PDB file of C-alpha atoms in Angstrom:
ATOM      1  CA  MET Q   1       0.000   0.000   0.000  1.00 48.00           C
ATOM      2  CA  ARG Q   2       1.262   3.492  -0.855  1.00 43.00           C
ATOM      3  CA  GLY Q   3       2.228   5.867   1.899  1.00 47.00           C
ATOM      4  CA  GLY Q   4       0.836   9.342   2.494  1.00 47.00           C
ATOM      5  CA  ALA Q   5       3.525  11.062   0.418  1.00 48.00           C
ATOM      6  CA  ASP Q   6       3.007   8.735  -2.473  1.00 52.00           C
ATOM      7  CA  GLY Q   7      -0.742   9.229  -2.274  1.00 53.00           C
ATOM      8  CA  GLY Q   8      -0.263  12.972  -2.240  1.00 57.00           C
ATOM      9  CA  GLY Q   9       2.026  12.753  -5.248  1.00 60.00           C
ATOM     10  CA  ALA Q  10      -0.508  10.641  -7.107  1.00 63.00           C
ATOM     11  CA  ASP Q  11      -3.275  13.085  -6.214  1.00 67.00           C
ATOM     12  CA  THR Q  12      -1.179  15.992  -7.444  1.00 70.00           C
ATOM     13  CA  SER Q  13      -0.438  14.166 -10.700  1.00 80.00           C
ATOM     14  CA  TYR Q  14      -4.128  13.367 -11.166  1.00 77.00           C
ATOM     15  CA  VAL Q  15      -5.101  17.000 -10.618  1.00 82.00           C
ATOM     16  CA  ALA Q  16      -2.472  18.100 -13.137  1.00 81.00           C
ATOM     17  CA  ILE Q  17      -3.767  15.621 -15.733  1.00 83.00           C
ATOM     18  CA  VAL Q  18      -7.363  16.758 -15.219  1.00 86.00           C
ATOM     19  CA  GLY Q  19      -6.241  20.385 -15.455  1.00 87.00           C
ATOM     20  CA  ASP Q  20      -4.420  19.762 -18.734  1.00 87.00           C
ATOM     21  CA  ALA Q  21      -7.428  17.878 -20.109  1.00 90.00           C
ATOM     22  CA  LEU Q  22      -9.713  20.804 -19.273  1.00 93.00           C
ATOM     23  CA  ILE Q  23      -7.308  23.282 -20.873  1.00 93.00           C
ATOM     24  CA  LEU Q  24      -7.084  21.185 -24.043  1.00 93.00           C
ATOM     25  CA  THR Q  25     -10.871  20.796 -24.143  1.00 94.00           C
ATOM     26  CA  ALA Q  26     -11.245  24.568 -23.853  1.00 95.00           C
ATOM     27  CA  ILE Q  27      -8.705  25.132 -26.654  1.00 94.00           C
ATOM     28  CA  ALA Q  28     -10.396  22.628 -28.965  1.00 94.00           C
ATOM     29  CA  ALA Q  29     -13.828  24.052 -28.121  1.00 95.00           C
ATOM     30  CA  ALA Q  30     -12.543  27.526 -29.024  1.00 95.00           C
ATOM     31  CA  THR Q  31     -11.432  26.297 -32.456  1.00 94.00           C
ATOM     32  CA  VAL Q  32     -14.880  24.748 -32.906  1.00 94.00           C
ATOM     33  CA  LEU Q  33     -16.678  27.978 -31.984  1.00 94.00           C
ATOM     34  CA  ALA Q  34     -14.444  29.858 -34.423  1.00 93.00           C
ATOM     35  CA  THR Q  35     -16.338  28.004 -37.153  1.00 92.00           C
ATOM     36  CA  GLY Q  36     -19.599  29.395 -35.781  1.00 92.00           C
ATOM     37  CA  VAL Q  37     -18.115  32.892 -35.842  1.00 92.00           C
ATOM     38  CA  GLY Q  38     -17.546  32.418 -39.557  1.00 86.00           C
ATOM     39  CA  ALA Q  39     -21.284  31.947 -40.062  1.00 87.00           C
ATOM     40  CA  LEU Q  40     -22.148  35.342 -38.564  1.00 89.00           C
ATOM     41  CA  PRO Q  41     -21.246  37.456 -41.638  1.00 82.00           C
ATOM     42  CA  VAL Q  42     -23.497  35.264 -43.785  1.00 82.00           C
ATOM     43  CA  ILE Q  43     -26.366  35.660 -41.321  1.00 84.00           C
ATOM     44  CA  ALA Q  44     -25.832  39.433 -41.150  1.00 82.00           C
ATOM     45  CA  LEU Q  45     -25.220  40.148 -44.847  1.00 76.00           C
ATOM     46  CA  GLY Q  46     -27.672  37.774 -46.446  1.00 69.00           C
ATOM     47  CA  ALA Q  47     -27.190  35.331 -49.315  1.00 59.00           C
ATOM     48  CA  SER Q  48     -26.266  37.715 -52.125  1.00 65.00           C
ATOM     49  CA  ARG Q  49     -23.689  39.772 -50.228  1.00 69.00           C
ATOM     50  CA  ALA Q  50     -22.250  36.696 -48.555  1.00 65.00           C
ATOM     51  CA  ARG Q  51     -21.819  35.043 -51.938  1.00 65.00           C
ATOM     52  CA  ALA Q  52     -20.083  38.173 -53.233  1.00 67.00           C
ATOM     53  CA  ALA Q  53     -17.510  37.848 -50.460  1.00 71.00           C
ATOM     54  CA  GLN Q  54     -17.296  34.056 -50.617  1.00 69.00           C
ATOM     55  CA  GLY Q  55     -14.636  33.973 -53.310  1.00 76.00           C
ATOM     56  CA  VAL Q  56     -12.206  36.064 -51.283  1.00 80.00           C
ATOM     57  CA  LEU Q  57     -13.019  34.184 -48.077  1.00 76.00           C
ATOM     58  CA  SER Q  58     -12.571  30.800 -49.739  1.00 77.00           C
ATOM     59  CA  GLY Q  59      -9.270  32.001 -51.174  1.00 84.00           C
ATOM     60  CA  PHE Q  60      -8.197  33.231 -47.743  1.00 84.00           C
ATOM     61  CA  ALA Q  61      -9.079  29.874 -46.189  1.00 78.00           C
ATOM     62  CA  ALA Q  62      -7.186  28.100 -48.970  1.00 84.00           C
ATOM     63  CA  GLY Q  63      -4.063  30.169 -48.265  1.00 89.00           C
ATOM     64  CA  VAL Q  64      -4.269  29.507 -44.533  1.00 84.00           C
ATOM     65  CA  MET Q  65      -4.870  25.800 -45.074  1.00 80.00           C
ATOM     66  CA  ALA Q  66      -2.084  25.377 -47.603  1.00 89.00           C
ATOM     67  CA  VAL Q  67       0.577  26.962 -45.381  1.00 89.00           C
ATOM     68  CA  ALA Q  68      -0.715  25.278 -42.220  1.00 83.00           C
ATOM     69  CA  ALA Q  69      -0.696  21.907 -43.962  1.00 84.00           C
ATOM     70  CA  THR Q  70       2.816  22.254 -45.376  1.00 88.00           C
ATOM     71  CA  VAL Q  71       4.633  24.205 -42.663  1.00 86.00           C
ATOM     72  CA  GLY Q  72       2.680  23.133 -39.584  1.00 82.00           C
ATOM     73  CA  LEU Q  73       1.916  19.512 -40.450  1.00 82.00           C
ATOM     74  CA  LEU Q  74       3.826  18.006 -43.370  1.00 86.00           C
ATOM     75  CA  LYS Q  75       7.179  19.631 -42.555  1.00 85.00           C
ATOM     76  CA  PRO Q  76       7.357  18.390 -38.925  1.00 83.00           C
ATOM     77  CA  ALA Q  77       5.965  15.048 -40.083  1.00 83.00           C
ATOM     78  CA  ALA Q  78       8.835  14.696 -42.555  1.00 86.00           C
ATOM     79  CA  GLU Q  79      11.375  15.693 -39.911  1.00 83.00           C
ATOM     80  CA  GLN Q  80      10.088  13.085 -37.467  1.00 80.00           C
ATOM     81  CA  GLY Q  81       8.915  10.289 -39.736  1.00 78.00           C
ATOM     82  CA  GLY Q  82      10.699  10.475 -43.071  1.00 78.00           C
ATOM     83  CA  ALA Q  83       9.552  11.187 -46.609  1.00 82.00           C
ATOM     84  CA  VAL Q  84       7.985   7.784 -47.290  1.00 85.00           C
ATOM     85  CA  THR Q  85       5.803   7.997 -44.181  1.00 82.00           C
ATOM     86  CA  VAL Q  86       4.696  11.518 -45.033  1.00 85.00           C
ATOM     87  CA  VAL Q  87       3.848  10.742 -48.664  1.00 91.00           C
ATOM     88  CA  ALA Q  88       1.927   7.579 -47.780  1.00 91.00           C
ATOM     89  CA  ALA Q  89      -0.033   9.153 -44.922  1.00 89.00           C
ATOM     90  CA  ALA Q  90      -0.744  12.364 -46.828  1.00 90.00           C
ATOM     91  CA  ALA Q  91      -2.001  10.341 -49.794  1.00 92.00           C
ATOM     92  CA  ALA Q  92      -4.193   8.312 -47.444  1.00 89.00           C
ATOM     93  CA  GLY Q  93      -5.653  11.516 -46.010  1.00 84.00           C
ATOM     94  CA  ALA Q  94      -6.399  12.881 -49.472  1.00 86.00           C
ATOM     95  CA  ILE Q  95      -7.926   9.592 -50.631  1.00 88.00           C
ATOM     96  CA  ALA Q  96     -10.073   9.333 -47.499  1.00 80.00           C
ATOM     97  CA  LEU Q  97     -11.382  12.837 -48.125  1.00 76.00           C
ATOM     98  CA  ALA Q  98     -12.103  12.022 -51.777  1.00 79.00           C
ATOM     99  CA  ILE Q  99     -13.976   8.837 -50.832  1.00 81.00           C
ATOM    100  CA  SER Q 100     -16.055  10.706 -48.258  1.00 73.00           C
ATOM    101  CA  ARG Q 101     -16.978  13.303 -50.886  1.00 69.00           C
ATOM    102  CA  VAL Q 102     -18.154  10.623 -53.335  1.00 74.00           C
ATOM    103  CA  ALA Q 103     -20.156   8.854 -50.624  1.00 73.00           C
ATOM    104  CA  LEU Q 104     -21.759  12.072 -49.435  1.00 66.00           C
ATOM    105  CA  ARG Q 105     -22.613  13.177 -52.968  1.00 64.00           C
ATOM    106  CA  GLY Q 106     -24.260   9.827 -53.614  1.00 64.00           C
ATOM    107  CA  HIS Q 107     -26.205  10.052 -50.364  1.00 62.00           C
ATOM    108  CA  ALA Q 108     -27.432  13.533 -51.266  1.00 57.00           C
ATOM    109  CA  ARG Q 109     -28.723  12.286 -54.639  1.00 59.00           C
ATOM    110  CA  HIS Q 110     -30.299   9.229 -53.020  1.00 59.00           C
ATOM    111  CA  THR Q 111     -32.265  11.355 -50.550  1.00 56.00           C
ATOM    112  CA  GLY Q 112     -33.605  13.492 -53.388  1.00 48.00           C
ATOM    113  CA  SER Q 113     -32.074  16.726 -52.136  1.00 55.00           C
ATOM    114  CA  THR Q 114     -32.089  19.847 -54.271  1.00 60.00           C
ATOM    115  CA  GLU Q 115     -28.805  20.961 -55.813  1.00 62.00           C
ATOM    116  CA  ALA Q 116     -28.384  23.559 -53.047  1.00 64.00           C
ATOM    117  CA  GLY Q 117     -29.294  20.994 -50.389  1.00 64.00           C
ATOM    118  CA  ALA Q 118     -26.876  18.443 -51.832  1.00 65.00           C
ATOM    119  CA  ARG Q 119     -24.054  20.985 -51.859  1.00 66.00           C
ATOM    120  CA  SER Q 120     -24.695  22.050 -48.255  1.00 71.00           C
ATOM    121  CA  LEU Q 121     -24.743  18.387 -47.169  1.00 70.00           C
ATOM    122  CA  LEU Q 122     -21.516  17.728 -49.038  1.00 69.00           C
ATOM    123  CA  ILE Q 123     -19.707  20.704 -47.493  1.00 72.00           C
ATOM    124  CA  ILE Q 124     -20.873  19.884 -43.964  1.00 76.00           C
ATOM    125  CA  GLY Q 125     -19.941  16.229 -44.382  1.00 75.00           C
ATOM    126  CA  VAL Q 126     -16.513  16.873 -45.884  1.00 70.00           C
ATOM    127  CA  LEU Q 127     -15.572  19.440 -43.249  1.00 76.00           C
ATOM    128  CA  PHE Q 128     -16.910  17.162 -40.491  1.00 80.00           C
ATOM    129  CA  VAL Q 129     -14.780  14.248 -41.708  1.00 73.00           C
ATOM    130  CA  HIS Q 130     -11.560  16.218 -42.069  1.00 70.00           C
ATOM    131  CA  SER Q 131     -12.023  17.859 -38.649  1.00 82.00           C
ATOM    132  CA  LEU Q 132     -11.093  14.616 -36.868  1.00 80.00           C
ATOM    133  CA  PRO Q 133      -7.478  14.488 -38.098  1.00 75.00           C
ATOM    134  CA  GLU Q 134      -7.293  18.214 -37.356  1.00 80.00           C
ATOM    135  CA  GLY Q 135      -8.291  17.316 -33.807  1.00 87.00           C
ATOM    136  CA  PHE Q 136      -5.471  14.776 -33.730  1.00 81.00           C
ATOM    137  CA  ALA Q 137      -3.130  17.559 -34.826  1.00 79.00           C
ATOM    138  CA  ILE Q 138      -4.383  19.850 -32.040  1.00 88.00           C
ATOM    139  CA  GLY Q 139      -3.902  17.190 -29.372  1.00 87.00           C
ATOM    140  CA  SER Q 140      -0.489  16.162 -30.658  1.00 80.00           C
ATOM    141  CA  ALA Q 141       0.625  19.791 -30.924  1.00 81.00           C
ATOM    142  CA  PHE Q 142      -0.617  20.472 -27.377  1.00 85.00           C
ATOM    143  CA  ALA Q 143       1.479  17.590 -26.067  1.00 78.00           C
ATOM    144  CA  SER Q 144       4.508  18.498 -28.164  1.00 73.00           C
ATOM    145  CA  SER Q 145       7.600  19.893 -26.495  1.00 71.00           C
ATOM    146  CA  GLN Q 146       7.905  22.381 -29.367  1.00 73.00           C
ATOM    147  CA  ALA Q 147       5.812  25.213 -27.951  1.00 68.00           C
ATOM    148  CA  GLY Q 148       6.024  27.332 -31.082  1.00 81.00           C
ATOM    149  CA  LEU Q 149       4.776  24.499 -33.269  1.00 80.00           C
ATOM    150  CA  GLY Q 150       1.853  23.852 -30.937  1.00 82.00           C
ATOM    151  CA  VAL Q 151       0.710  27.472 -30.991  1.00 87.00           C
ATOM    152  CA  PHE Q 152       1.144  27.632 -34.767  1.00 88.00           C
ATOM    153  CA  VAL Q 153      -0.933  24.514 -35.480  1.00 84.00           C
ATOM    154  CA  ILE Q 154      -3.705  25.431 -33.038  1.00 87.00           C
ATOM    155  CA  ALA Q 155      -3.859  29.034 -34.266  1.00 88.00           C
ATOM    156  CA  ALA Q 156      -3.894  27.916 -37.900  1.00 83.00           C
ATOM    157  CA  ILE Q 157      -6.802  25.549 -37.341  1.00 87.00           C
ATOM    158  CA  ALA Q 158      -8.759  28.214 -35.451  1.00 89.00           C
ATOM    159  CA  ILE Q 159      -8.123  30.834 -38.162  1.00 85.00           C
ATOM    160  CA  GLN Q 160      -9.055  28.543 -41.033  1.00 79.00           C
ATOM    161  CA  ASN Q 161     -12.209  27.432 -39.212  1.00 86.00           C
ATOM    162  CA  VAL Q 162     -13.656  30.941 -39.576  1.00 84.00           C
ATOM    163  CA  PRO Q 163     -13.806  30.916 -43.411  1.00 77.00           C
ATOM    164  CA  GLU Q 164     -14.944  27.276 -43.237  1.00 80.00           C
ATOM    165  CA  GLY Q 165     -17.903  28.433 -41.164  1.00 86.00           C
ATOM    166  CA  THR Q 166     -18.615  31.111 -43.745  1.00 80.00           C
ATOM    167  CA  ALA Q 167     -18.523  28.551 -46.543  1.00 75.00           C
ATOM    168  CA  THR Q 168     -20.870  26.241 -44.630  1.00 83.00           C
ATOM    169  CA  ALA Q 169     -23.412  28.959 -43.838  1.00 83.00           C
ATOM    170  CA  ALA Q 170     -23.240  30.365 -47.377  1.00 77.00           C
ATOM    171  CA  ALA Q 171     -24.066  26.914 -48.756  1.00 77.00           C
ATOM    172  CA  MET Q 172     -26.869  26.324 -46.234  1.00 82.00           C
ATOM    173  CA  GLN Q 173     -28.635  29.654 -46.760  1.00 77.00           C
ATOM    174  CA  PRO Q 174     -29.720  29.044 -50.386  1.00 75.00           C
ATOM    175  CA  ALA Q 175     -30.953  25.601 -49.276  1.00 76.00           C
ATOM    176  CA  GLY Q 176     -33.479  27.322 -46.992  1.00 80.00           C
ATOM    177  CA  TYR Q 177     -31.804  26.893 -43.596  1.00 84.00           C
ATOM    178  CA  GLY Q 178     -32.450  29.652 -41.043  1.00 86.00           C
ATOM    179  CA  PRO Q 179     -29.809  31.697 -39.162  1.00 87.00           C
ATOM    180  CA  TRP Q 180     -29.551  29.426 -36.114  1.00 90.00           C
ATOM    181  CA  LYS Q 181     -29.298  26.294 -38.255  1.00 90.00           C
ATOM    182  CA  GLN Q 182     -26.572  27.998 -40.275  1.00 89.00           C
ATOM    183  CA  PHE Q 183     -24.656  28.840 -37.093  1.00 93.00           C
ATOM    184  CA  TRP Q 184     -24.947  25.405 -35.498  1.00 93.00           C
ATOM    185  CA  GLY Q 185     -24.408  23.673 -38.833  1.00 90.00           C
ATOM    186  CA  ALA Q 186     -21.094  25.520 -39.113  1.00 91.00           C
ATOM    187  CA  VAL Q 187     -20.169  24.577 -35.538  1.00 94.00           C
ATOM    188  CA  LEU Q 188     -21.106  20.949 -36.216  1.00 92.00           C
ATOM    189  CA  THR Q 189     -18.485  20.656 -38.939  1.00 89.00           C
ATOM    190  CA  SER Q 190     -15.690  21.138 -36.387  1.00 91.00           C
ATOM    191  CA  VAL Q 191     -17.091  19.195 -33.408  1.00 93.00           C
ATOM    192  CA  PRO Q 192     -14.806  16.161 -34.059  1.00 91.00           C
ATOM    193  CA  GLN Q 193     -11.828  18.354 -33.190  1.00 93.00           C
ATOM    194  CA  VAL Q 194     -12.630  18.077 -29.473  1.00 94.00           C
ATOM    195  CA  PRO Q 195     -12.622  14.276 -29.097  1.00 93.00           C
ATOM    196  CA  GLY Q 196      -9.846  13.995 -31.671  1.00 89.00           C
ATOM    197  CA  ALA Q 197      -7.653  16.352 -29.661  1.00 91.00           C
ATOM    198  CA  LEU Q 198      -8.294  14.504 -26.391  1.00 92.00           C
ATOM    199  CA  VAL Q 199      -7.656  11.069 -27.911  1.00 89.00           C
ATOM    200  CA  ALA Q 200      -4.338  12.182 -29.418  1.00 84.00           C
ATOM    201  CA  TRP Q 201      -3.239  13.852 -26.195  1.00 86.00           C
ATOM    202  CA  VAL Q 202      -4.143  10.894 -23.962  1.00 82.00           C
ATOM    203  CA  ALA Q 203      -2.243   8.544 -26.264  1.00 77.00           C
ATOM    204  CA  VAL Q 204       0.810  10.814 -26.511  1.00 64.00           C
ATOM    205  CA  GLU Q 205       3.238   8.306 -25.012  1.00 60.00           C
ATOM    206  CA  GLN Q 206       2.121   5.601 -27.417  1.00 67.00           C
ATOM    207  CA  ILE Q 207       1.681   7.946 -30.362  1.00 66.00           C
ATOM    208  CA  GLN Q 208       5.314   8.970 -30.747  1.00 64.00           C
ATOM    209  CA  GLY Q 209       5.704   6.650 -33.711  1.00 72.00           C
ATOM    210  CA  LEU Q 210       2.284   7.636 -35.034  1.00 74.00           C
ATOM    211  CA  LEU Q 211       2.680  11.375 -34.584  1.00 75.00           C
ATOM    212  CA  PRO Q 212       4.155  11.964 -38.069  1.00 81.00           C
ATOM    213  CA  VAL Q 213       1.335   9.863 -39.532  1.00 81.00           C
ATOM    214  CA  SER Q 214      -1.290  11.931 -37.707  1.00 76.00           C
ATOM    215  CA  PHE Q 215       0.238  15.187 -38.920  1.00 79.00           C
ATOM    216  CA  ALA Q 216       0.578  13.902 -42.495  1.00 85.00           C
ATOM    217  CA  LEU Q 217      -2.990  12.559 -42.612  1.00 81.00           C
ATOM    218  CA  ALA Q 218      -4.346  15.940 -41.551  1.00 77.00           C
ATOM    219  CA  GLY Q 219      -2.027  17.739 -43.972  1.00 83.00           C
ATOM    220  CA  GLY Q 220      -3.046  15.557 -46.900  1.00 88.00           C
ATOM    221  CA  ALA Q 221      -6.745  16.008 -46.169  1.00 80.00           C
ATOM    222  CA  MET Q 222      -6.338  19.775 -45.838  1.00 78.00           C
ATOM    223  CA  LEU Q 223      -4.413  20.115 -49.104  1.00 87.00           C
ATOM    224  CA  ALA Q 224      -6.991  17.971 -50.877  1.00 85.00           C
ATOM    225  CA  LEU Q 225      -9.758  20.211 -49.558  1.00 78.00           C
ATOM    226  CA  VAL Q 226      -7.913  23.258 -50.900  1.00 84.00           C
ATOM    227  CA  VAL Q 227      -7.499  21.753 -54.371  1.00 86.00           C
ATOM    228  CA  VAL Q 228     -10.860  20.063 -54.891  1.00 80.00           C
ATOM    229  CA  ASP Q 229     -13.227  22.373 -53.023  1.00 75.00           C
ATOM    230  CA  LEU Q 230     -12.050  25.761 -51.741  1.00 76.00           C
ATOM    231  CA  LEU Q 231     -10.230  27.078 -54.805  1.00 84.00           C
ATOM    232  CA  PRO Q 232     -12.727  25.752 -57.394  1.00 82.00           C
ATOM    233  CA  ASP Q 233     -15.570  27.268 -55.357  1.00 74.00           C
ATOM    234  CA  ALA Q 234     -13.689  30.554 -55.080  1.00 78.00           C
ATOM    235  CA  TRP Q 235     -13.221  30.735 -58.879  1.00 82.00           C
ATOM    236  CA  LYS Q 236     -17.003  30.417 -59.295  1.00 76.00           C
ATOM    237  CA  HIS Q 237     -17.908  33.337 -57.049  1.00 70.00           C
ATOM    238  CA  ALA Q 238     -15.201  35.950 -57.553  1.00 75.00           C
ATOM    239  CA  SER Q 239     -12.725  37.285 -60.079  1.00 81.00           C
ATOM    240  CA  HIS Q 240      -9.386  35.546 -60.240  1.00 82.00           C
ATOM    241  CA  VAL Q 241      -7.680  38.695 -58.968  1.00 86.00           C
ATOM    242  CA  ARG Q 242      -9.802  38.726 -55.786  1.00 85.00           C
ATOM    243  CA  VAL Q 243      -9.310  34.998 -55.253  1.00 87.00           C
ATOM    244  CA  VAL Q 244      -5.554  35.311 -55.634  1.00 90.00           C
ATOM    245  CA  ALA Q 245      -5.542  38.305 -53.290  1.00 89.00           C
ATOM    246  CA  GLY Q 246      -7.457  36.334 -50.669  1.00 88.00           C
ATOM    247  CA  THR Q 247      -5.205  33.295 -51.052  1.00 91.00           C
ATOM    248  CA  VAL Q 248      -2.030  35.371 -50.803  1.00 93.00           C
ATOM    249  CA  GLY Q 249      -3.428  37.183 -47.777  1.00 91.00           C
ATOM    250  CA  GLY Q 250      -4.206  33.936 -45.955  1.00 89.00           C
ATOM    251  CA  ALA Q 251      -0.832  32.421 -46.823  1.00 91.00           C
ATOM    252  CA  ALA Q 252       1.025  35.590 -45.809  1.00 93.00           C
ATOM    253  CA  LEU Q 253      -0.733  35.685 -42.452  1.00 90.00           C
ATOM    254  CA  MET Q 254       0.357  32.131 -41.643  1.00 89.00           C
ATOM    255  CA  LEU Q 255       3.909  32.689 -42.907  1.00 91.00           C
ATOM    256  CA  VAL Q 256       4.261  35.752 -40.679  1.00 91.00           C
ATOM    257  CA  LEU Q 257       2.837  33.818 -37.727  1.00 89.00           C
ATOM    258  CA  GLY Q 258       5.232  30.961 -38.446  1.00 87.00           C
ATOM    259  CA  ALA Q 259       8.189  33.355 -38.558  1.00 88.00           C
ATOM    260  CA  LEU Q 260       7.178  34.959 -35.266  1.00 88.00           C
ATOM    261  CA  LEU Q 261       6.886  31.530 -33.627  1.00 85.00           C
ATOM    262  CA  GLU Q 262      10.085  30.314 -35.328  1.00 80.00           C
ATOM    263  CA  VAL Q 263       8.305  27.291 -36.811  1.00 77.00           C
TER     264      VAL Q 263
END
């Protein structure tokens, strides 16, 4: 049986673990709510004005995602796991996202949804699916000894969640969803980040060998989302100049943040 000192030490350790879990939950919840914040401009401006701004916002999100995926996820993954691991895991993340898109598109047609309804379902589903590996990235970054990398990854995911929320709400509004459904629909897309973050953090001692895979999976999914959804959607709703400006702005923001954090 443990003595009093040992019991006290165990109690202290338990309190510290619970405290860290609560902090991580709060951080992940904040990134989730950032997606809801992105829905507010759509609710305030209405469908037409929101669509007018969607091209720039989608471009901005694409720039943020691209830099976060390469600098914050794929680069550290390559440094810790090697090129083969990164390529394989990133490809798996991109393929998983592509499969989910096909399945969701088929489900939307099967349920007889309108074109607007099918698109809103597809966007919500795709963002929901790719939020889980982002949650893994948050939890792994939180547990990482590289403080700058952790802040960079968490900040990047929170920042990119805002335009994602805008994209979700902008797709839901033409489908007839009201303001509150737009807000909570946007939040729903990022909910998996909370359990994903906690699972990755709890398994940190066992995940050392899997950490590069987790980062690369998230990076591959994010880059795939940029290529197959965000940029094509941006081209449809804004001039190429505005899309490029938004993309450059998002990328520049993350590059500056990365420089400040020495990532």
